[in-house]
Amino acid sequence: MRIDLYGPCWNEERMIPFFLRHYEPIADRIVIFDDGSSDRSRELWQQSAKVELRQLDQGESSNITVMTEMNRCWKESRGRADWVIIADIDEFFYHPRLRDYLAECTANGFTILQPIGMDMVSADFPDSESDLTKTIRRGVPLHWMDKPAVFNPDAIEEMNYEIGRHEAAPTGRVVFSPTREVKLLHYKHLGAEYLVSRTKELRDRRTQLDRERCWSVHLERPPEQLQRSIERMLAKAREVI
């Protein structure tokens, strides 16, 4: 069985080691679309033999550019991969034996997964050598992260993702697995320092069009509000792995 992974990247040098540690054993090919990174992201990607690095075309909003590319890039896997995964660098699809599970889905005629979205949390940013799914195992349910982003490219005609890929309207032979055994772990709340600094980086990238359309408006939260969100999550988080 072959699995292709596609994802966008912008200045993710702190998260890339965790991403590769998680997905290199799962995916046969990892295609990363760099959105003009100015840190060490490109250097880190090039150290992996599985990664194919591409450049995103710059437009009036990275939200539009990424959405457009993620709606079309996976189609090149038709006839060459059994499953594709679409993931941001802080999104980890988790199952204790994901490749085996996807093979079982194929045998049972299922063509797309509906994962259970979980917002993971830690008080501090993890050691760069750690495996996040082993060291940060607590989180809270986050339903808008139930992204249908693992699917059979030969069965699905279009995904029709909207901005952020939180909403989709897949067409084709759409057969969801009746059980939801895969979790989508969102590793964003990794300590207040990281959350505040990353939010500022992304906020500074918002274009005039983003503001007019109210895209990524959550990035406008002040540092004290971000700190409180970490504290609230830590208080109610439960073991999810």
PDB file of C-alpha atoms in Angstrom, residues 17-141:
ATOM      1  CA  PRO A  17      11.284  17.723  13.326  1.00  0.00           C
ATOM      2  CA  PHE A  18       8.116  16.534  15.090  1.00  0.00           C
ATOM      3  CA  PHE A  19       6.188  16.378  11.806  1.00  0.00           C
ATOM      4  CA  LEU A  20       8.839  14.253  10.089  1.00  0.00           C
ATOM      5  CA  ARG A  21       9.249  11.994  13.111  1.00  0.00           C
ATOM      6  CA  HIS A  22       5.524  11.283  12.995  1.00  0.00           C
ATOM      7  CA  TYR A  23       4.890  10.991   9.258  1.00  0.00           C
ATOM      8  CA  GLU A  24       8.055   9.495   7.772  1.00  0.00           C
ATOM      9  CA  PRO A  25       7.106   5.994   9.039  1.00  0.00           C
ATOM     10  CA  ILE A  26       3.565   6.447   7.648  1.00  0.00           C
ATOM     11  CA  ALA A  27       3.894   8.180   4.268  1.00  0.00           C
ATOM     12  CA  ASP A  28       5.778   6.918   1.225  1.00  0.00           C
ATOM     13  CA  ARG A  29       6.034  10.424  -0.255  1.00  0.00           C
ATOM     14  CA  ILE A  30       5.710  13.830   1.433  1.00  0.00           C
ATOM     15  CA  VAL A  31       5.059  16.821  -0.833  1.00  0.00           C
ATOM     16  CA  ILE A  32       5.527  20.164   0.923  1.00  0.00           C
ATOM     17  CA  PHE A  33       4.441  23.456  -0.610  1.00  0.00           C
ATOM     18  CA  ASP A  34       6.586  26.208   0.866  1.00  0.00           C
ATOM     19  CA  ASP A  35       4.903  29.610   1.098  1.00  0.00           C
ATOM     20  CA  GLY A  36       8.077  31.713   1.102  1.00  0.00           C
ATOM     21  CA  SER A  37       9.706  30.590   4.347  1.00  0.00           C
ATOM     22  CA  SER A  38      12.540  32.791   5.607  1.00  0.00           C
ATOM     23  CA  ASP A  39      13.733  30.538   8.455  1.00  0.00           C
ATOM     24  CA  ARG A  40      15.408  27.091   8.257  1.00  0.00           C
ATOM     25  CA  SER A  41      12.282  25.300   7.035  1.00  0.00           C
ATOM     26  CA  ARG A  42      13.524  24.571   3.526  1.00  0.00           C
ATOM     27  CA  GLU A  43      16.851  23.313   4.857  1.00  0.00           C
ATOM     28  CA  LEU A  44      15.122  20.935   7.263  1.00  0.00           C
ATOM     29  CA  TRP A  45      12.770  19.559   4.618  1.00  0.00           C
ATOM     30  CA  GLN A  46      15.671  18.865   2.284  1.00  0.00           C
ATOM     31  CA  GLN A  47      17.240  16.590   4.893  1.00  0.00           C
ATOM     32  CA  SER A  48      14.451  14.038   4.423  1.00  0.00           C
ATOM     33  CA  ALA A  49      14.690  11.607   1.506  1.00  0.00           C
ATOM     34  CA  LYS A  50      10.896  11.316   1.441  1.00  0.00           C
ATOM     35  CA  VAL A  51      10.195  15.024   1.024  1.00  0.00           C
ATOM     36  CA  GLU A  52       9.561  16.687  -2.322  1.00  0.00           C
ATOM     37  CA  LEU A  53       9.748  20.455  -1.790  1.00  0.00           C
ATOM     38  CA  ARG A  54       7.770  22.820  -4.006  1.00  0.00           C
ATOM     39  CA  GLN A  55       7.171  26.562  -4.026  1.00  0.00           C
ATOM     40  CA  LEU A  56       3.722  28.080  -3.661  1.00  0.00           C
ATOM     41  CA  ASP A  57       2.820  30.899  -6.017  1.00  0.00           C
ATOM     42  CA  GLN A  58       2.322  34.123  -4.084  1.00  0.00           C
ATOM     43  CA  GLY A  59      -1.098  35.747  -4.377  1.00  0.00           C
ATOM     44  CA  GLU A  60      -3.232  38.347  -2.661  1.00  0.00           C
ATOM     45  CA  SER A  61      -3.792  35.997   0.274  1.00  0.00           C
ATOM     46  CA  SER A  62      -1.965  32.875   1.405  1.00  0.00           C
ATOM     47  CA  ASN A  63      -5.363  31.591   2.573  1.00  0.00           C
ATOM     48  CA  ILE A  64      -6.561  31.469  -1.035  1.00  0.00           C
ATOM     49  CA  THR A  65      -3.258  30.155  -2.371  1.00  0.00           C
ATOM     50  CA  VAL A  66      -3.121  27.273   0.105  1.00  0.00           C
ATOM     51  CA  MET A  67      -6.809  26.371  -0.293  1.00  0.00           C
ATOM     52  CA  THR A  68      -6.493  26.311  -4.089  1.00  0.00           C
ATOM     53  CA  GLU A  69      -3.362  24.146  -4.045  1.00  0.00           C
ATOM     54  CA  MET A  70      -4.699  21.687  -1.466  1.00  0.00           C
ATOM     55  CA  ASN A  71      -7.835  21.230  -3.590  1.00  0.00           C
ATOM     56  CA  ARG A  72      -5.834  20.148  -6.623  1.00  0.00           C
ATOM     57  CA  CYS A  73      -2.373  18.832  -5.684  1.00  0.00           C
ATOM     58  CA  TRP A  74      -3.517  15.423  -4.433  1.00  0.00           C
ATOM     59  CA  LYS A  75      -5.013  14.542  -7.824  1.00  0.00           C
ATOM     60  CA  GLU A  76      -1.541  13.661  -9.094  1.00  0.00           C
ATOM     61  CA  SER A  77      -1.692  10.663  -6.730  1.00  0.00           C
ATOM     62  CA  ARG A  78      -4.463   9.054  -8.753  1.00  0.00           C
ATOM     63  CA  GLY A  79      -3.288   5.718 -10.049  1.00  0.00           C
ATOM     64  CA  ARG A  80      -0.146   5.832  -7.891  1.00  0.00           C
ATOM     65  CA  ALA A  81      -1.301   5.974  -4.244  1.00  0.00           C
ATOM     66  CA  ASP A  82      -3.983   4.125  -2.303  1.00  0.00           C
ATOM     67  CA  TRP A  83      -4.506   6.968   0.175  1.00  0.00           C
ATOM     68  CA  VAL A  84      -3.557  10.609   0.483  1.00  0.00           C
ATOM     69  CA  ILE A  85      -3.238  12.741   3.597  1.00  0.00           C
ATOM     70  CA  ILE A  86      -3.635  16.528   3.557  1.00  0.00           C
ATOM     71  CA  ALA A  87      -2.099  18.054   6.686  1.00  0.00           C
ATOM     72  CA  ASP A  88      -0.793  21.316   8.070  1.00  0.00           C
ATOM     73  CA  ILE A  89       2.517  21.032   9.903  1.00  0.00           C
ATOM     74  CA  ASP A  90       0.814  21.089  13.301  1.00  0.00           C
ATOM     75  CA  GLU A  91      -1.759  18.412  12.344  1.00  0.00           C
ATOM     76  CA  PHE A  92      -0.953  14.818  13.253  1.00  0.00           C
ATOM     77  CA  PHE A  93      -3.339  12.086  12.131  1.00  0.00           C
ATOM     78  CA  TYR A  94      -3.074   9.394  14.764  1.00  0.00           C
ATOM     79  CA  HIS A  95      -3.963   5.729  15.010  1.00  0.00           C
ATOM     80  CA  PRO A  96      -1.729   3.184  16.783  1.00  0.00           C
ATOM     81  CA  ARG A  97      -1.372   1.342  13.462  1.00  0.00           C
ATOM     82  CA  LEU A  98      -2.497   3.832  10.845  1.00  0.00           C
ATOM     83  CA  ARG A  99      -1.120   2.067   7.751  1.00  0.00           C
ATOM     84  CA  ASP A 100      -2.738  -1.221   8.729  1.00  0.00           C
ATOM     85  CA  TYR A 101      -6.001   0.530   9.503  1.00  0.00           C
ATOM     86  CA  LEU A 102      -6.072   2.222   6.089  1.00  0.00           C
ATOM     87  CA  ALA A 103      -5.408  -1.139   4.422  1.00  0.00           C
ATOM     88  CA  GLU A 104      -8.432  -2.513   6.295  1.00  0.00           C
ATOM     89  CA  CYS A 105     -10.512   0.465   5.123  1.00  0.00           C
ATOM     90  CA  THR A 106      -9.521  -0.291   1.532  1.00  0.00           C
ATOM     91  CA  ALA A 107     -10.507  -3.935   1.927  1.00  0.00           C
ATOM     92  CA  ASN A 108     -13.878  -2.861   3.350  1.00  0.00           C
ATOM     93  CA  GLY A 109     -14.587  -0.386   0.560  1.00  0.00           C
ATOM     94  CA  PHE A 110     -14.248   2.785   2.632  1.00  0.00           C
ATOM     95  CA  THR A 111     -12.798   5.753   0.745  1.00  0.00           C
ATOM     96  CA  ILE A 112     -12.587   8.645   3.228  1.00  0.00           C
ATOM     97  CA  LEU A 113     -12.133   9.140   6.966  1.00  0.00           C
ATOM     98  CA  GLN A 114     -13.844  11.532   9.363  1.00  0.00           C
ATOM     99  CA  PRO A 115     -11.295  11.945  12.160  1.00  0.00           C
ATOM    100  CA  ILE A 116     -11.962  13.112  15.701  1.00  0.00           C
ATOM    101  CA  GLY A 117     -10.312  16.504  16.130  1.00  0.00           C
ATOM    102  CA  MET A 118      -8.392  17.096  19.352  1.00  0.00           C
ATOM    103  CA  ASP A 119      -6.630  20.292  20.438  1.00  0.00           C
ATOM    104  CA  MET A 120      -3.491  19.159  22.272  1.00  0.00           C
ATOM    105  CA  VAL A 121      -1.898  21.222  25.030  1.00  0.00           C
ATOM    106  CA  SER A 122       1.267  21.453  27.122  1.00  0.00           C
ATOM    107  CA  ALA A 123       2.604  23.988  29.589  1.00  0.00           C
ATOM    108  CA  ASP A 124       5.928  24.297  27.771  1.00  0.00           C
ATOM    109  CA  PHE A 125       7.291  23.745  24.291  1.00  0.00           C
ATOM    110  CA  PRO A 126       8.551  20.145  23.983  1.00  0.00           C
ATOM    111  CA  ASP A 127      12.106  18.985  23.491  1.00  0.00           C
ATOM    112  CA  SER A 128      12.922  18.928  19.772  1.00  0.00           C
ATOM    113  CA  GLU A 129      13.967  15.265  19.964  1.00  0.00           C
ATOM    114  CA  SER A 130      10.658  14.096  21.412  1.00  0.00           C
ATOM    115  CA  ASP A 131       7.771  12.268  19.753  1.00  0.00           C
ATOM    116  CA  LEU A 132       4.711  14.436  20.341  1.00  0.00           C
ATOM    117  CA  THR A 133       2.223  11.572  20.312  1.00  0.00           C
ATOM    118  CA  LYS A 134       4.199   9.944  23.148  1.00  0.00           C
ATOM    119  CA  THR A 135       5.042  13.015  25.233  1.00  0.00           C
ATOM    120  CA  ILE A 136       2.001  15.303  24.777  1.00  0.00           C
ATOM    121  CA  ARG A 137      -1.030  13.081  25.090  1.00  0.00           C
ATOM    122  CA  ARG A 138      -3.590  15.405  26.691  1.00  0.00           C
ATOM    123  CA  GLY A 139      -6.050  17.619  24.894  1.00  0.00           C
ATOM    124  CA  VAL A 140      -9.639  18.737  24.458  1.00  0.00           C
ATOM    125  CA  PRO A 141     -12.149  17.957  21.698  1.00  0.00           C
TER     126      PRO A 141
END
